[in-house]
Amino acid sequence: MGILFLIIVAVAYILGLRTLHLDLLETFTSEASGAAFGGFIGGLFVWSMREVYVHWRKRPKHVVTYFVADNKEEIYGKLLHHRGERVLNKDEIKKVLGDNVNSEVISNGLWEYKLTADHLHKNKAAFYGPYTYDLTEPGTYEASFHYYGRGFEEKKEENPMLFHVDVVLKQNIDEHLQYYDDNAQLIPVQNKHIGQKKVIIKGKKHLYYKDFIADKKKEANSGRVMKLRFYYDGVGDFEFRAYVPDQPDTAFGEVVTLLGKGCRVFFFKVEINQVFAIEIPEAI
């Protein structure tokens, strides 16, 4: 405010205004700048409260977490497995991931992707499932795949694709049947489930070699996360998968070679959150 007053005094002097008018100028600048400052503070407060409200409304809502090493009985309703084995021993987990590994990992274990004796059989998934109806309402969701890579060297020049993670929706296919009674009267259409599923890929991402290199900017025991956002209309059950794809056809050979050289791949959990896109109109 003082600087503003000096500027106005200088301009007034140049324009020939005398001391008689300076008290009026000072009063004007004081009231105007005060009002402007008060308006600025008020606007800043309203804007801050608006941002807090939007942030609160947009917070993801946790729905369910599937731990990949869970489901020792391999039953539906939890993640199922094709290739690999569980790593549940506390000391072994710390040996692989470090002493500061998250307690959640210690409690729930890891699933390590490994080859079987007949590693050329067609099922190349680390996990899939759970075929449940945990998503109970239509909306936008986000699946976070948590995993670890060990033994992957920074110096590798190429960056081949190794895994896919995806979200698959499966819906029953119903057959529409029409019947006529003895009087040739049409009976209303009836739906009959014919035991088939319509498969819809809701989202897919690829994991490359460099996605398994431990992030040097974080602690060595920090895992990586791949997120997939998708929309659910309220019909059907879901499958969350991590697998070596058939295309490119070199992917499985790359994985076989890397695992043979001491690289290790661990999957930890799939976490599902409902996300909200809240738009608050700007003031006009």
PDB file of C-alpha atoms in Angstrom:
ATOM      1  CA  MET A   1       0.000   0.000   0.000  1.00  0.00           C
ATOM      2  CA  GLY A   2       2.905   2.367   0.809  1.00  0.00           C
ATOM      3  CA  ILE A   3       4.460   1.843  -2.610  1.00  0.00           C
ATOM      4  CA  LEU A   4       1.101   2.482  -4.261  1.00  0.00           C
ATOM      5  CA  PHE A   5       0.737   5.756  -2.317  1.00  0.00           C
ATOM      6  CA  LEU A   6       4.218   6.959  -3.362  1.00  0.00           C
ATOM      7  CA  ILE A   7       3.465   6.210  -7.016  1.00  0.00           C
ATOM      8  CA  ILE A   8       0.210   8.176  -6.857  1.00  0.00           C
ATOM      9  CA  VAL A   9       1.969  11.099  -5.100  1.00  0.00           C
ATOM     10  CA  ALA A  10       4.608  11.174  -7.838  1.00  0.00           C
ATOM     11  CA  VAL A  11       1.979  11.176 -10.542  1.00  0.00           C
ATOM     12  CA  ALA A  12       0.031  13.892  -8.718  1.00  0.00           C
ATOM     13  CA  TYR A  13       3.164  16.050  -8.475  1.00  0.00           C
ATOM     14  CA  ILE A  14       3.810  15.656 -12.173  1.00  0.00           C
ATOM     15  CA  LEU A  15       0.196  16.617 -12.887  1.00  0.00           C
ATOM     16  CA  GLY A  16       0.533  19.727 -10.698  1.00  0.00           C
ATOM     17  CA  LEU A  17      -1.693  18.612  -7.788  1.00  0.00           C
ATOM     18  CA  ARG A  18      -0.747  20.341  -4.515  1.00  0.00           C
ATOM     19  CA  THR A  19      -0.555  19.216  -0.864  1.00  0.00           C
ATOM     20  CA  LEU A  20      -4.170  20.230  -0.374  1.00  0.00           C
ATOM     21  CA  HIS A  21      -5.276  17.127  -2.252  1.00  0.00           C
ATOM     22  CA  LEU A  22      -2.817  14.597  -0.798  1.00  0.00           C
ATOM     23  CA  ASP A  23      -4.972  13.708   2.239  1.00  0.00           C
ATOM     24  CA  LEU A  24      -7.823  12.829  -0.115  1.00  0.00           C
ATOM     25  CA  LEU A  25      -5.481  10.725  -2.223  1.00  0.00           C
ATOM     26  CA  GLU A  26      -4.168   8.874   0.832  1.00  0.00           C
ATOM     27  CA  THR A  27      -7.691   8.140   2.034  1.00  0.00           C
ATOM     28  CA  PHE A  28      -8.678   6.860  -1.380  1.00  0.00           C
ATOM     29  CA  THR A  29      -5.667   4.597  -1.754  1.00  0.00           C
ATOM     30  CA  SER A  30      -6.099   3.226   1.779  1.00  0.00           C
ATOM     31  CA  GLU A  31      -9.766   2.369   1.297  1.00  0.00           C
ATOM     32  CA  ALA A  32      -9.337   1.020  -2.235  1.00  0.00           C
ATOM     33  CA  SER A  33      -6.324  -1.162  -1.449  1.00  0.00           C
ATOM     34  CA  GLY A  34      -7.935  -2.356   1.768  1.00  0.00           C
ATOM     35  CA  ALA A  35     -11.084  -3.336  -0.059  1.00  0.00           C
ATOM     36  CA  ALA A  36      -9.062  -5.051  -2.763  1.00  0.00           C
ATOM     37  CA  PHE A  37      -6.996  -6.958  -0.195  1.00  0.00           C
ATOM     38  CA  GLY A  38     -10.125  -8.007   1.679  1.00  0.00           C
ATOM     39  CA  GLY A  39     -11.724  -9.172  -1.560  1.00  0.00           C
ATOM     40  CA  PHE A  40      -8.584 -11.118  -2.417  1.00  0.00           C
ATOM     41  CA  ILE A  41      -8.579 -12.885   0.976  1.00  0.00           C
ATOM     42  CA  GLY A  42     -12.290 -13.664   0.676  1.00  0.00           C
ATOM     43  CA  GLY A  43     -11.873 -15.058  -2.826  1.00  0.00           C
ATOM     44  CA  LEU A  44      -8.884 -17.113  -1.753  1.00  0.00           C
ATOM     45  CA  PHE A  45     -10.882 -18.588   1.143  1.00  0.00           C
ATOM     46  CA  VAL A  46     -13.834 -19.513  -1.088  1.00  0.00           C
ATOM     47  CA  TRP A  47     -11.515 -21.060  -3.683  1.00  0.00           C
ATOM     48  CA  SER A  48      -9.663 -23.050  -0.997  1.00  0.00           C
ATOM     49  CA  MET A  49     -12.912 -24.384   0.480  1.00  0.00           C
ATOM     50  CA  ARG A  50     -14.076 -25.353  -3.002  1.00  0.00           C
ATOM     51  CA  GLU A  51     -10.854 -27.268  -3.654  1.00  0.00           C
ATOM     52  CA  VAL A  52     -11.108 -29.060  -0.300  1.00  0.00           C
ATOM     53  CA  TYR A  53     -14.684 -30.093  -1.094  1.00  0.00           C
ATOM     54  CA  VAL A  54     -13.786 -31.338  -4.590  1.00  0.00           C
ATOM     55  CA  HIS A  55     -10.796 -33.272  -3.215  1.00  0.00           C
ATOM     56  CA  TRP A  56     -12.985 -34.858  -0.534  1.00  0.00           C
ATOM     57  CA  ARG A  57     -15.678 -35.869  -3.024  1.00  0.00           C
ATOM     58  CA  LYS A  58     -13.141 -37.317  -5.480  1.00  0.00           C
ATOM     59  CA  ARG A  59     -11.359 -39.540  -2.958  1.00  0.00           C
ATOM     60  CA  PRO A  60     -11.289 -43.145  -4.222  1.00  0.00           C
ATOM     61  CA  LYS A  61     -13.536 -45.552  -2.321  1.00  0.00           C
ATOM     62  CA  HIS A  62     -11.832 -48.821  -1.492  1.00  0.00           C
ATOM     63  CA  VAL A  63     -13.888 -51.810  -2.611  1.00  0.00           C
ATOM     64  CA  VAL A  64     -11.797 -54.949  -2.167  1.00  0.00           C
ATOM     65  CA  THR A  65      -8.219 -56.231  -2.123  1.00  0.00           C
ATOM     66  CA  TYR A  66      -7.212 -59.609  -3.530  1.00  0.00           C
ATOM     67  CA  PHE A  67      -3.885 -60.965  -2.303  1.00  0.00           C
ATOM     68  CA  VAL A  68      -2.310 -63.088  -5.004  1.00  0.00           C
ATOM     69  CA  ALA A  69      -0.742 -65.632  -2.635  1.00  0.00           C
ATOM     70  CA  ASP A  70      -4.082 -66.203  -0.922  1.00  0.00           C
ATOM     71  CA  ASN A  71      -6.477 -69.006  -1.829  1.00  0.00           C
ATOM     72  CA  LYS A  72      -4.405 -72.053  -0.911  1.00  0.00           C
ATOM     73  CA  GLU A  73      -7.427 -74.236  -1.691  1.00  0.00           C
ATOM     74  CA  GLU A  74      -7.709 -72.791  -5.235  1.00  0.00           C
ATOM     75  CA  ILE A  75     -11.438 -72.140  -4.903  1.00  0.00           C
ATOM     76  CA  TYR A  76     -13.586 -69.661  -6.827  1.00  0.00           C
ATOM     77  CA  GLY A  77     -14.107 -66.308  -5.135  1.00  0.00           C
ATOM     78  CA  LYS A  78     -10.384 -65.630  -4.775  1.00  0.00           C
ATOM     79  CA  LEU A  79      -7.552 -65.397  -7.285  1.00  0.00           C
ATOM     80  CA  LEU A  80      -6.681 -68.697  -8.973  1.00  0.00           C
ATOM     81  CA  HIS A  81      -3.264 -69.690 -10.329  1.00  0.00           C
ATOM     82  CA  HIS A  82      -1.595 -71.456 -13.230  1.00  0.00           C
ATOM     83  CA  ARG A  83       2.152 -70.971 -12.927  1.00  0.00           C
ATOM     84  CA  GLY A  84       4.304 -70.316  -9.894  1.00  0.00           C
ATOM     85  CA  GLU A  85       4.375 -70.886  -6.168  1.00  0.00           C
ATOM     86  CA  ARG A  86       3.707 -69.074  -2.910  1.00  0.00           C
ATOM     87  CA  VAL A  87       6.437 -67.333  -0.929  1.00  0.00           C
ATOM     88  CA  LEU A  88       5.067 -67.149   2.613  1.00  0.00           C
ATOM     89  CA  ASN A  89       8.120 -67.515   4.836  1.00  0.00           C
ATOM     90  CA  LYS A  90       8.954 -64.229   6.574  1.00  0.00           C
ATOM     91  CA  ASP A  91      12.718 -64.698   6.361  1.00  0.00           C
ATOM     92  CA  GLU A  92      12.589 -65.619   2.692  1.00  0.00           C
ATOM     93  CA  ILE A  93      10.485 -62.565   1.863  1.00  0.00           C
ATOM     94  CA  LYS A  94      12.934 -60.296   3.678  1.00  0.00           C
ATOM     95  CA  LYS A  95      15.841 -61.960   1.934  1.00  0.00           C
ATOM     96  CA  VAL A  96      14.293 -61.141  -1.437  1.00  0.00           C
ATOM     97  CA  LEU A  97      12.759 -57.719  -0.766  1.00  0.00           C
ATOM     98  CA  GLY A  98      14.820 -56.351   2.140  1.00  0.00           C
ATOM     99  CA  ASP A  99      14.385 -55.972   5.890  1.00  0.00           C
ATOM    100  CA  ASN A 100      12.171 -52.896   5.576  1.00  0.00           C
ATOM    101  CA  VAL A 101       9.536 -54.629   3.517  1.00  0.00           C
ATOM    102  CA  ASN A 102       5.950 -53.598   4.264  1.00  0.00           C
ATOM    103  CA  SER A 103       4.284 -55.603   7.034  1.00  0.00           C
ATOM    104  CA  GLU A 104       1.320 -56.207   4.723  1.00  0.00           C
ATOM    105  CA  VAL A 105       3.600 -58.222   2.439  1.00  0.00           C
ATOM    106  CA  ILE A 106       4.929 -60.233   5.390  1.00  0.00           C
ATOM    107  CA  SER A 107       1.377 -61.009   6.501  1.00  0.00           C
ATOM    108  CA  ASN A 108      -0.004 -62.049   3.103  1.00  0.00           C
ATOM    109  CA  GLY A 109       2.987 -63.362   1.195  1.00  0.00           C
ATOM    110  CA  LEU A 110       3.926 -63.233  -2.489  1.00  0.00           C
ATOM    111  CA  TRP A 111       3.256 -65.287  -5.588  1.00  0.00           C
ATOM    112  CA  GLU A 112       6.423 -65.957  -7.603  1.00  0.00           C
ATOM    113  CA  TYR A 113       6.035 -66.665 -11.300  1.00  0.00           C
ATOM    114  CA  LYS A 114       7.892 -69.897 -12.050  1.00  0.00           C
ATOM    115  CA  LEU A 115       7.986 -72.413 -14.853  1.00  0.00           C
ATOM    116  CA  THR A 116       6.689 -75.949 -14.512  1.00  0.00           C
ATOM    117  CA  ALA A 117       8.447 -79.073 -15.686  1.00  0.00           C
ATOM    118  CA  ASP A 118       6.295 -78.928 -18.814  1.00  0.00           C
ATOM    119  CA  HIS A 119       6.620 -75.194 -19.240  1.00  0.00           C
ATOM    120  CA  LEU A 120       5.316 -75.234 -22.812  1.00  0.00           C
ATOM    121  CA  HIS A 121       1.715 -75.984 -21.852  1.00  0.00           C
ATOM    122  CA  LYS A 122      -0.760 -73.355 -22.991  1.00  0.00           C
ATOM    123  CA  ASN A 123      -1.719 -71.870 -19.598  1.00  0.00           C
ATOM    124  CA  LYS A 124       0.828 -69.106 -19.025  1.00  0.00           C
ATOM    125  CA  ALA A 125      -0.988 -67.015 -16.418  1.00  0.00           C
ATOM    126  CA  ALA A 126       0.411 -66.155 -13.025  1.00  0.00           C
ATOM    127  CA  PHE A 127      -3.112 -65.637 -11.704  1.00  0.00           C
ATOM    128  CA  TYR A 128      -6.700 -65.076 -12.837  1.00  0.00           C
ATOM    129  CA  GLY A 129     -10.173 -64.777 -11.306  1.00  0.00           C
ATOM    130  CA  PRO A 130     -11.907 -64.374  -8.868  1.00  0.00           C
ATOM    131  CA  TYR A 131     -15.315 -64.386 -10.685  1.00  0.00           C
ATOM    132  CA  THR A 132     -17.167 -62.564  -7.914  1.00  0.00           C
ATOM    133  CA  TYR A 133     -19.674 -59.715  -7.749  1.00  0.00           C
ATOM    134  CA  ASP A 134     -17.761 -57.394  -5.417  1.00  0.00           C
ATOM    135  CA  LEU A 135     -18.484 -54.410  -7.656  1.00  0.00           C
ATOM    136  CA  THR A 136     -22.059 -53.853  -6.607  1.00  0.00           C
ATOM    137  CA  GLU A 137     -22.927 -50.627  -8.419  1.00  0.00           C
ATOM    138  CA  PRO A 138     -22.294 -49.081 -11.836  1.00  0.00           C
ATOM    139  CA  GLY A 139     -19.413 -46.643 -11.967  1.00  0.00           C
ATOM    140  CA  THR A 140     -15.767 -46.077 -12.755  1.00  0.00           C
ATOM    141  CA  TYR A 141     -13.245 -48.316 -11.018  1.00  0.00           C
ATOM    142  CA  GLU A 142      -9.480 -48.670 -10.879  1.00  0.00           C
ATOM    143  CA  ALA A 143      -7.576 -51.936 -10.464  1.00  0.00           C
ATOM    144  CA  SER A 144      -4.023 -51.576  -9.115  1.00  0.00           C
ATOM    145  CA  PHE A 145      -1.706 -54.513  -9.784  1.00  0.00           C
ATOM    146  CA  HIS A 146       1.179 -54.582  -7.263  1.00  0.00           C
ATOM    147  CA  TYR A 147       4.287 -56.545  -8.223  1.00  0.00           C
ATOM    148  CA  TYR A 148       8.060 -56.818  -7.749  1.00  0.00           C
ATOM    149  CA  GLY A 149      10.973 -57.597 -10.014  1.00  0.00           C
ATOM    150  CA  ARG A 150      14.421 -58.754  -8.878  1.00  0.00           C
ATOM    151  CA  GLY A 151      17.568 -59.447 -10.859  1.00  0.00           C
ATOM    152  CA  PHE A 152      16.623 -57.218 -13.799  1.00  0.00           C
ATOM    153  CA  GLU A 153      19.693 -55.201 -14.787  1.00  0.00           C
ATOM    154  CA  GLU A 154      19.632 -51.542 -15.828  1.00  0.00           C
ATOM    155  CA  LYS A 155      22.200 -52.156 -18.582  1.00  0.00           C
ATOM    156  CA  LYS A 156      19.868 -54.171 -20.815  1.00  0.00           C
ATOM    157  CA  GLU A 157      19.540 -52.173 -24.026  1.00  0.00           C
ATOM    158  CA  GLU A 158      16.360 -53.774 -25.330  1.00  0.00           C
ATOM    159  CA  ASN A 159      12.981 -53.506 -23.647  1.00  0.00           C
ATOM    160  CA  PRO A 160      10.920 -56.586 -24.624  1.00  0.00           C
ATOM    161  CA  MET A 161       7.309 -57.110 -23.585  1.00  0.00           C
ATOM    162  CA  LEU A 162       7.026 -59.781 -20.891  1.00  0.00           C
ATOM    163  CA  PHE A 163       3.556 -59.737 -19.294  1.00  0.00           C
ATOM    164  CA  HIS A 164       0.038 -58.439 -19.775  1.00  0.00           C
ATOM    165  CA  VAL A 165      -2.279 -57.372 -16.975  1.00  0.00           C
ATOM    166  CA  ASP A 166      -5.929 -56.948 -17.812  1.00  0.00           C
ATOM    167  CA  VAL A 167      -9.483 -56.652 -16.536  1.00  0.00           C
ATOM    168  CA  VAL A 168     -12.045 -58.921 -18.193  1.00  0.00           C
ATOM    169  CA  LEU A 169     -15.820 -58.752 -17.751  1.00  0.00           C
ATOM    170  CA  LYS A 170     -17.856 -61.923 -18.320  1.00  0.00           C
ATOM    171  CA  GLN A 171     -21.602 -61.808 -18.885  1.00  0.00           C
ATOM    172  CA  ASN A 172     -24.089 -64.629 -19.365  1.00  0.00           C
ATOM    173  CA  ILE A 173     -25.541 -65.042 -22.839  1.00  0.00           C
ATOM    174  CA  ASP A 174     -29.295 -65.598 -22.694  1.00  0.00           C
ATOM    175  CA  GLU A 175     -31.338 -67.093 -25.448  1.00  0.00           C
ATOM    176  CA  HIS A 176     -34.644 -65.382 -26.194  1.00  0.00           C
ATOM    177  CA  LEU A 177     -37.380 -67.949 -26.625  1.00  0.00           C
ATOM    178  CA  GLN A 178     -40.980 -67.445 -27.724  1.00  0.00           C
ATOM    179  CA  TYR A 179     -43.687 -70.003 -27.050  1.00  0.00           C
ATOM    180  CA  TYR A 180     -47.251 -70.504 -28.348  1.00  0.00           C
ATOM    181  CA  ASP A 181     -49.946 -72.146 -26.263  1.00  0.00           C
ATOM    182  CA  ASP A 182     -52.540 -74.620 -27.572  1.00  0.00           C
ATOM    183  CA  ASN A 183     -54.689 -71.755 -28.847  1.00  0.00           C
ATOM    184  CA  ALA A 184     -51.825 -70.331 -30.898  1.00  0.00           C
ATOM    185  CA  GLN A 185     -51.526 -67.404 -28.492  1.00  0.00           C
ATOM    186  CA  LEU A 186     -48.014 -66.002 -28.197  1.00  0.00           C
ATOM    187  CA  ILE A 187     -46.538 -66.348 -24.729  1.00  0.00           C
ATOM    188  CA  PRO A 188     -44.316 -63.420 -23.640  1.00  0.00           C
ATOM    189  CA  VAL A 189     -40.600 -63.714 -24.413  1.00  0.00           C
ATOM    190  CA  GLN A 190     -38.627 -65.712 -21.868  1.00  0.00           C
ATOM    191  CA  ASN A 191     -34.873 -65.714 -21.276  1.00  0.00           C
ATOM    192  CA  LYS A 192     -33.054 -69.000 -20.950  1.00  0.00           C
ATOM    193  CA  HIS A 193     -29.414 -69.103 -19.864  1.00  0.00           C
ATOM    194  CA  ILE A 194     -27.552 -71.284 -22.344  1.00  0.00           C
ATOM    195  CA  GLY A 195     -24.311 -71.642 -20.391  1.00  0.00           C
ATOM    196  CA  GLN A 196     -22.125 -69.328 -22.465  1.00  0.00           C
ATOM    197  CA  LYS A 197     -20.245 -66.177 -21.510  1.00  0.00           C
ATOM    198  CA  LYS A 198     -19.655 -62.983 -23.422  1.00  0.00           C
ATOM    199  CA  VAL A 199     -16.093 -61.861 -22.737  1.00  0.00           C
ATOM    200  CA  ILE A 200     -15.321 -58.124 -22.755  1.00  0.00           C
ATOM    201  CA  ILE A 201     -11.817 -56.798 -22.154  1.00  0.00           C
ATOM    202  CA  LYS A 202     -12.366 -53.666 -20.066  1.00  0.00           C
ATOM    203  CA  GLY A 203      -8.716 -52.658 -19.882  1.00  0.00           C
ATOM    204  CA  LYS A 204      -5.238 -53.988 -20.637  1.00  0.00           C
ATOM    205  CA  LYS A 205      -1.652 -52.825 -20.132  1.00  0.00           C
ATOM    206  CA  HIS A 206       1.710 -54.331 -20.959  1.00  0.00           C
ATOM    207  CA  LEU A 207       4.640 -54.926 -18.615  1.00  0.00           C
ATOM    208  CA  TYR A 208       8.030 -54.570 -20.274  1.00  0.00           C
ATOM    209  CA  TYR A 209      11.509 -55.502 -19.094  1.00  0.00           C
ATOM    210  CA  LYS A 210      12.151 -52.045 -17.652  1.00  0.00           C
ATOM    211  CA  ASP A 211       8.922 -52.213 -15.632  1.00  0.00           C
ATOM    212  CA  PHE A 212      10.564 -54.867 -13.451  1.00  0.00           C
ATOM    213  CA  ILE A 213      13.719 -52.923 -12.610  1.00  0.00           C
ATOM    214  CA  ALA A 214      13.717 -51.799  -8.966  1.00  0.00           C
ATOM    215  CA  ASP A 215      13.149 -48.043  -8.829  1.00  0.00           C
ATOM    216  CA  LYS A 216      16.410 -46.488  -7.616  1.00  0.00           C
ATOM    217  CA  LYS A 217      14.607 -43.315  -6.541  1.00  0.00           C
ATOM    218  CA  LYS A 218      12.704 -45.297  -3.936  1.00  0.00           C
ATOM    219  CA  GLU A 219      13.766 -47.899  -1.432  1.00  0.00           C
ATOM    220  CA  ALA A 220      14.841 -51.167  -3.008  1.00  0.00           C
ATOM    221  CA  ASN A 221      11.953 -53.017  -1.363  1.00  0.00           C
ATOM    222  CA  SER A 222       9.303 -50.771  -2.912  1.00  0.00           C
ATOM    223  CA  GLY A 223       7.073 -52.563  -5.351  1.00  0.00           C
ATOM    224  CA  ARG A 224       5.772 -51.339  -8.659  1.00  0.00           C
ATOM    225  CA  VAL A 225       2.128 -50.625  -9.473  1.00  0.00           C
ATOM    226  CA  MET A 226       0.274 -50.848 -12.763  1.00  0.00           C
ATOM    227  CA  LYS A 227      -3.172 -49.216 -12.725  1.00  0.00           C
ATOM    228  CA  LEU A 228      -6.109 -49.951 -14.994  1.00  0.00           C
ATOM    229  CA  ARG A 229      -9.232 -47.778 -14.971  1.00  0.00           C
ATOM    230  CA  PHE A 230     -12.489 -49.200 -16.312  1.00  0.00           C
ATOM    231  CA  TYR A 231     -16.241 -48.673 -16.291  1.00  0.00           C
ATOM    232  CA  TYR A 232     -18.710 -51.230 -14.914  1.00  0.00           C
ATOM    233  CA  ASP A 233     -22.390 -51.067 -15.845  1.00  0.00           C
ATOM    234  CA  GLY A 234     -23.528 -53.386 -13.047  1.00  0.00           C
ATOM    235  CA  VAL A 235     -23.876 -56.624 -15.037  1.00  0.00           C
ATOM    236  CA  GLY A 236     -21.432 -59.544 -15.013  1.00  0.00           C
ATOM    237  CA  ASP A 237     -18.488 -60.833 -13.000  1.00  0.00           C
ATOM    238  CA  PHE A 238     -14.844 -59.853 -13.302  1.00  0.00           C
ATOM    239  CA  GLU A 239     -11.541 -61.549 -13.956  1.00  0.00           C
ATOM    240  CA  PHE A 240      -8.242 -59.860 -13.083  1.00  0.00           C
ATOM    241  CA  ARG A 241      -5.260 -61.476 -14.782  1.00  0.00           C
ATOM    242  CA  ALA A 242      -1.476 -61.334 -15.112  1.00  0.00           C
ATOM    243  CA  TYR A 243      -0.019 -63.562 -17.810  1.00  0.00           C
ATOM    244  CA  VAL A 244       2.601 -63.960 -20.512  1.00  0.00           C
ATOM    245  CA  PRO A 245       0.828 -63.140 -23.805  1.00  0.00           C
ATOM    246  CA  ASP A 246       0.778 -65.263 -26.936  1.00  0.00           C
ATOM    247  CA  GLN A 247       1.440 -62.114 -28.957  1.00  0.00           C
ATOM    248  CA  PRO A 248       4.150 -61.103 -29.407  1.00  0.00           C
ATOM    249  CA  ASP A 249       5.149 -64.738 -29.787  1.00  0.00           C
ATOM    250  CA  THR A 250       8.636 -63.936 -28.466  1.00  0.00           C
ATOM    251  CA  ALA A 251       7.349 -62.952 -25.007  1.00  0.00           C
ATOM    252  CA  PHE A 252       7.301 -66.412 -23.468  1.00  0.00           C
ATOM    253  CA  GLY A 253      10.776 -67.205 -24.775  1.00  0.00           C
ATOM    254  CA  GLU A 254      12.070 -63.972 -23.234  1.00  0.00           C
ATOM    255  CA  VAL A 255      10.519 -64.873 -19.870  1.00  0.00           C
ATOM    256  CA  VAL A 256      12.001 -68.386 -19.973  1.00  0.00           C
ATOM    257  CA  THR A 257      15.449 -66.972 -20.724  1.00  0.00           C
ATOM    258  CA  LEU A 258      15.287 -64.278 -18.022  1.00  0.00           C
ATOM    259  CA  LEU A 259      14.070 -66.663 -15.320  1.00  0.00           C
ATOM    260  CA  GLY A 260      16.875 -69.024 -16.286  1.00  0.00           C
ATOM    261  CA  LYS A 261      19.377 -66.210 -15.719  1.00  0.00           C
ATOM    262  CA  GLY A 262      18.167 -65.503 -12.196  1.00  0.00           C
ATOM    263  CA  CYS A 263      15.508 -62.840 -12.769  1.00  0.00           C
ATOM    264  CA  ARG A 264      12.515 -63.196 -10.455  1.00  0.00           C
ATOM    265  CA  VAL A 265       8.947 -61.889 -10.759  1.00  0.00           C
ATOM    266  CA  PHE A 266       6.604 -61.586  -7.767  1.00  0.00           C
ATOM    267  CA  PHE A 267       2.959 -60.532  -7.693  1.00  0.00           C
ATOM    268  CA  PHE A 268       1.535 -59.206  -4.427  1.00  0.00           C
ATOM    269  CA  LYS A 269      -2.038 -57.932  -4.684  1.00  0.00           C
ATOM    270  CA  VAL A 270      -4.787 -56.467  -6.852  1.00  0.00           C
ATOM    271  CA  GLU A 271      -6.560 -53.558  -5.166  1.00  0.00           C
ATOM    272  CA  ILE A 272      -9.902 -52.295  -6.468  1.00  0.00           C
ATOM    273  CA  ASN A 273     -11.113 -48.740  -5.819  1.00  0.00           C
ATOM    274  CA  GLN A 274     -14.131 -46.879  -7.094  1.00  0.00           C
ATOM    275  CA  VAL A 275     -13.143 -43.478  -8.452  1.00  0.00           C
ATOM    276  CA  PHE A 276     -15.278 -40.389  -8.901  1.00  0.00           C
ATOM    277  CA  ALA A 277     -15.079 -37.582 -11.466  1.00  0.00           C
ATOM    278  CA  ILE A 278     -16.685 -34.642  -9.673  1.00  0.00           C
ATOM    279  CA  GLU A 279     -16.916 -31.417 -11.661  1.00  0.00           C
ATOM    280  CA  ILE A 280     -17.812 -28.197  -9.815  1.00  0.00           C
ATOM    281  CA  PRO A 281     -18.775 -25.359 -12.188  1.00  0.00           C
ATOM    282  CA  GLU A 282     -16.704 -22.211 -12.032  1.00  0.00           C
ATOM    283  CA  ALA A 283     -18.425 -19.044 -10.808  1.00  0.00           C
ATOM    284  CA  ILE A 284     -19.573 -16.757 -13.619  1.00  0.00           C
TER     285      ILE A 284
END
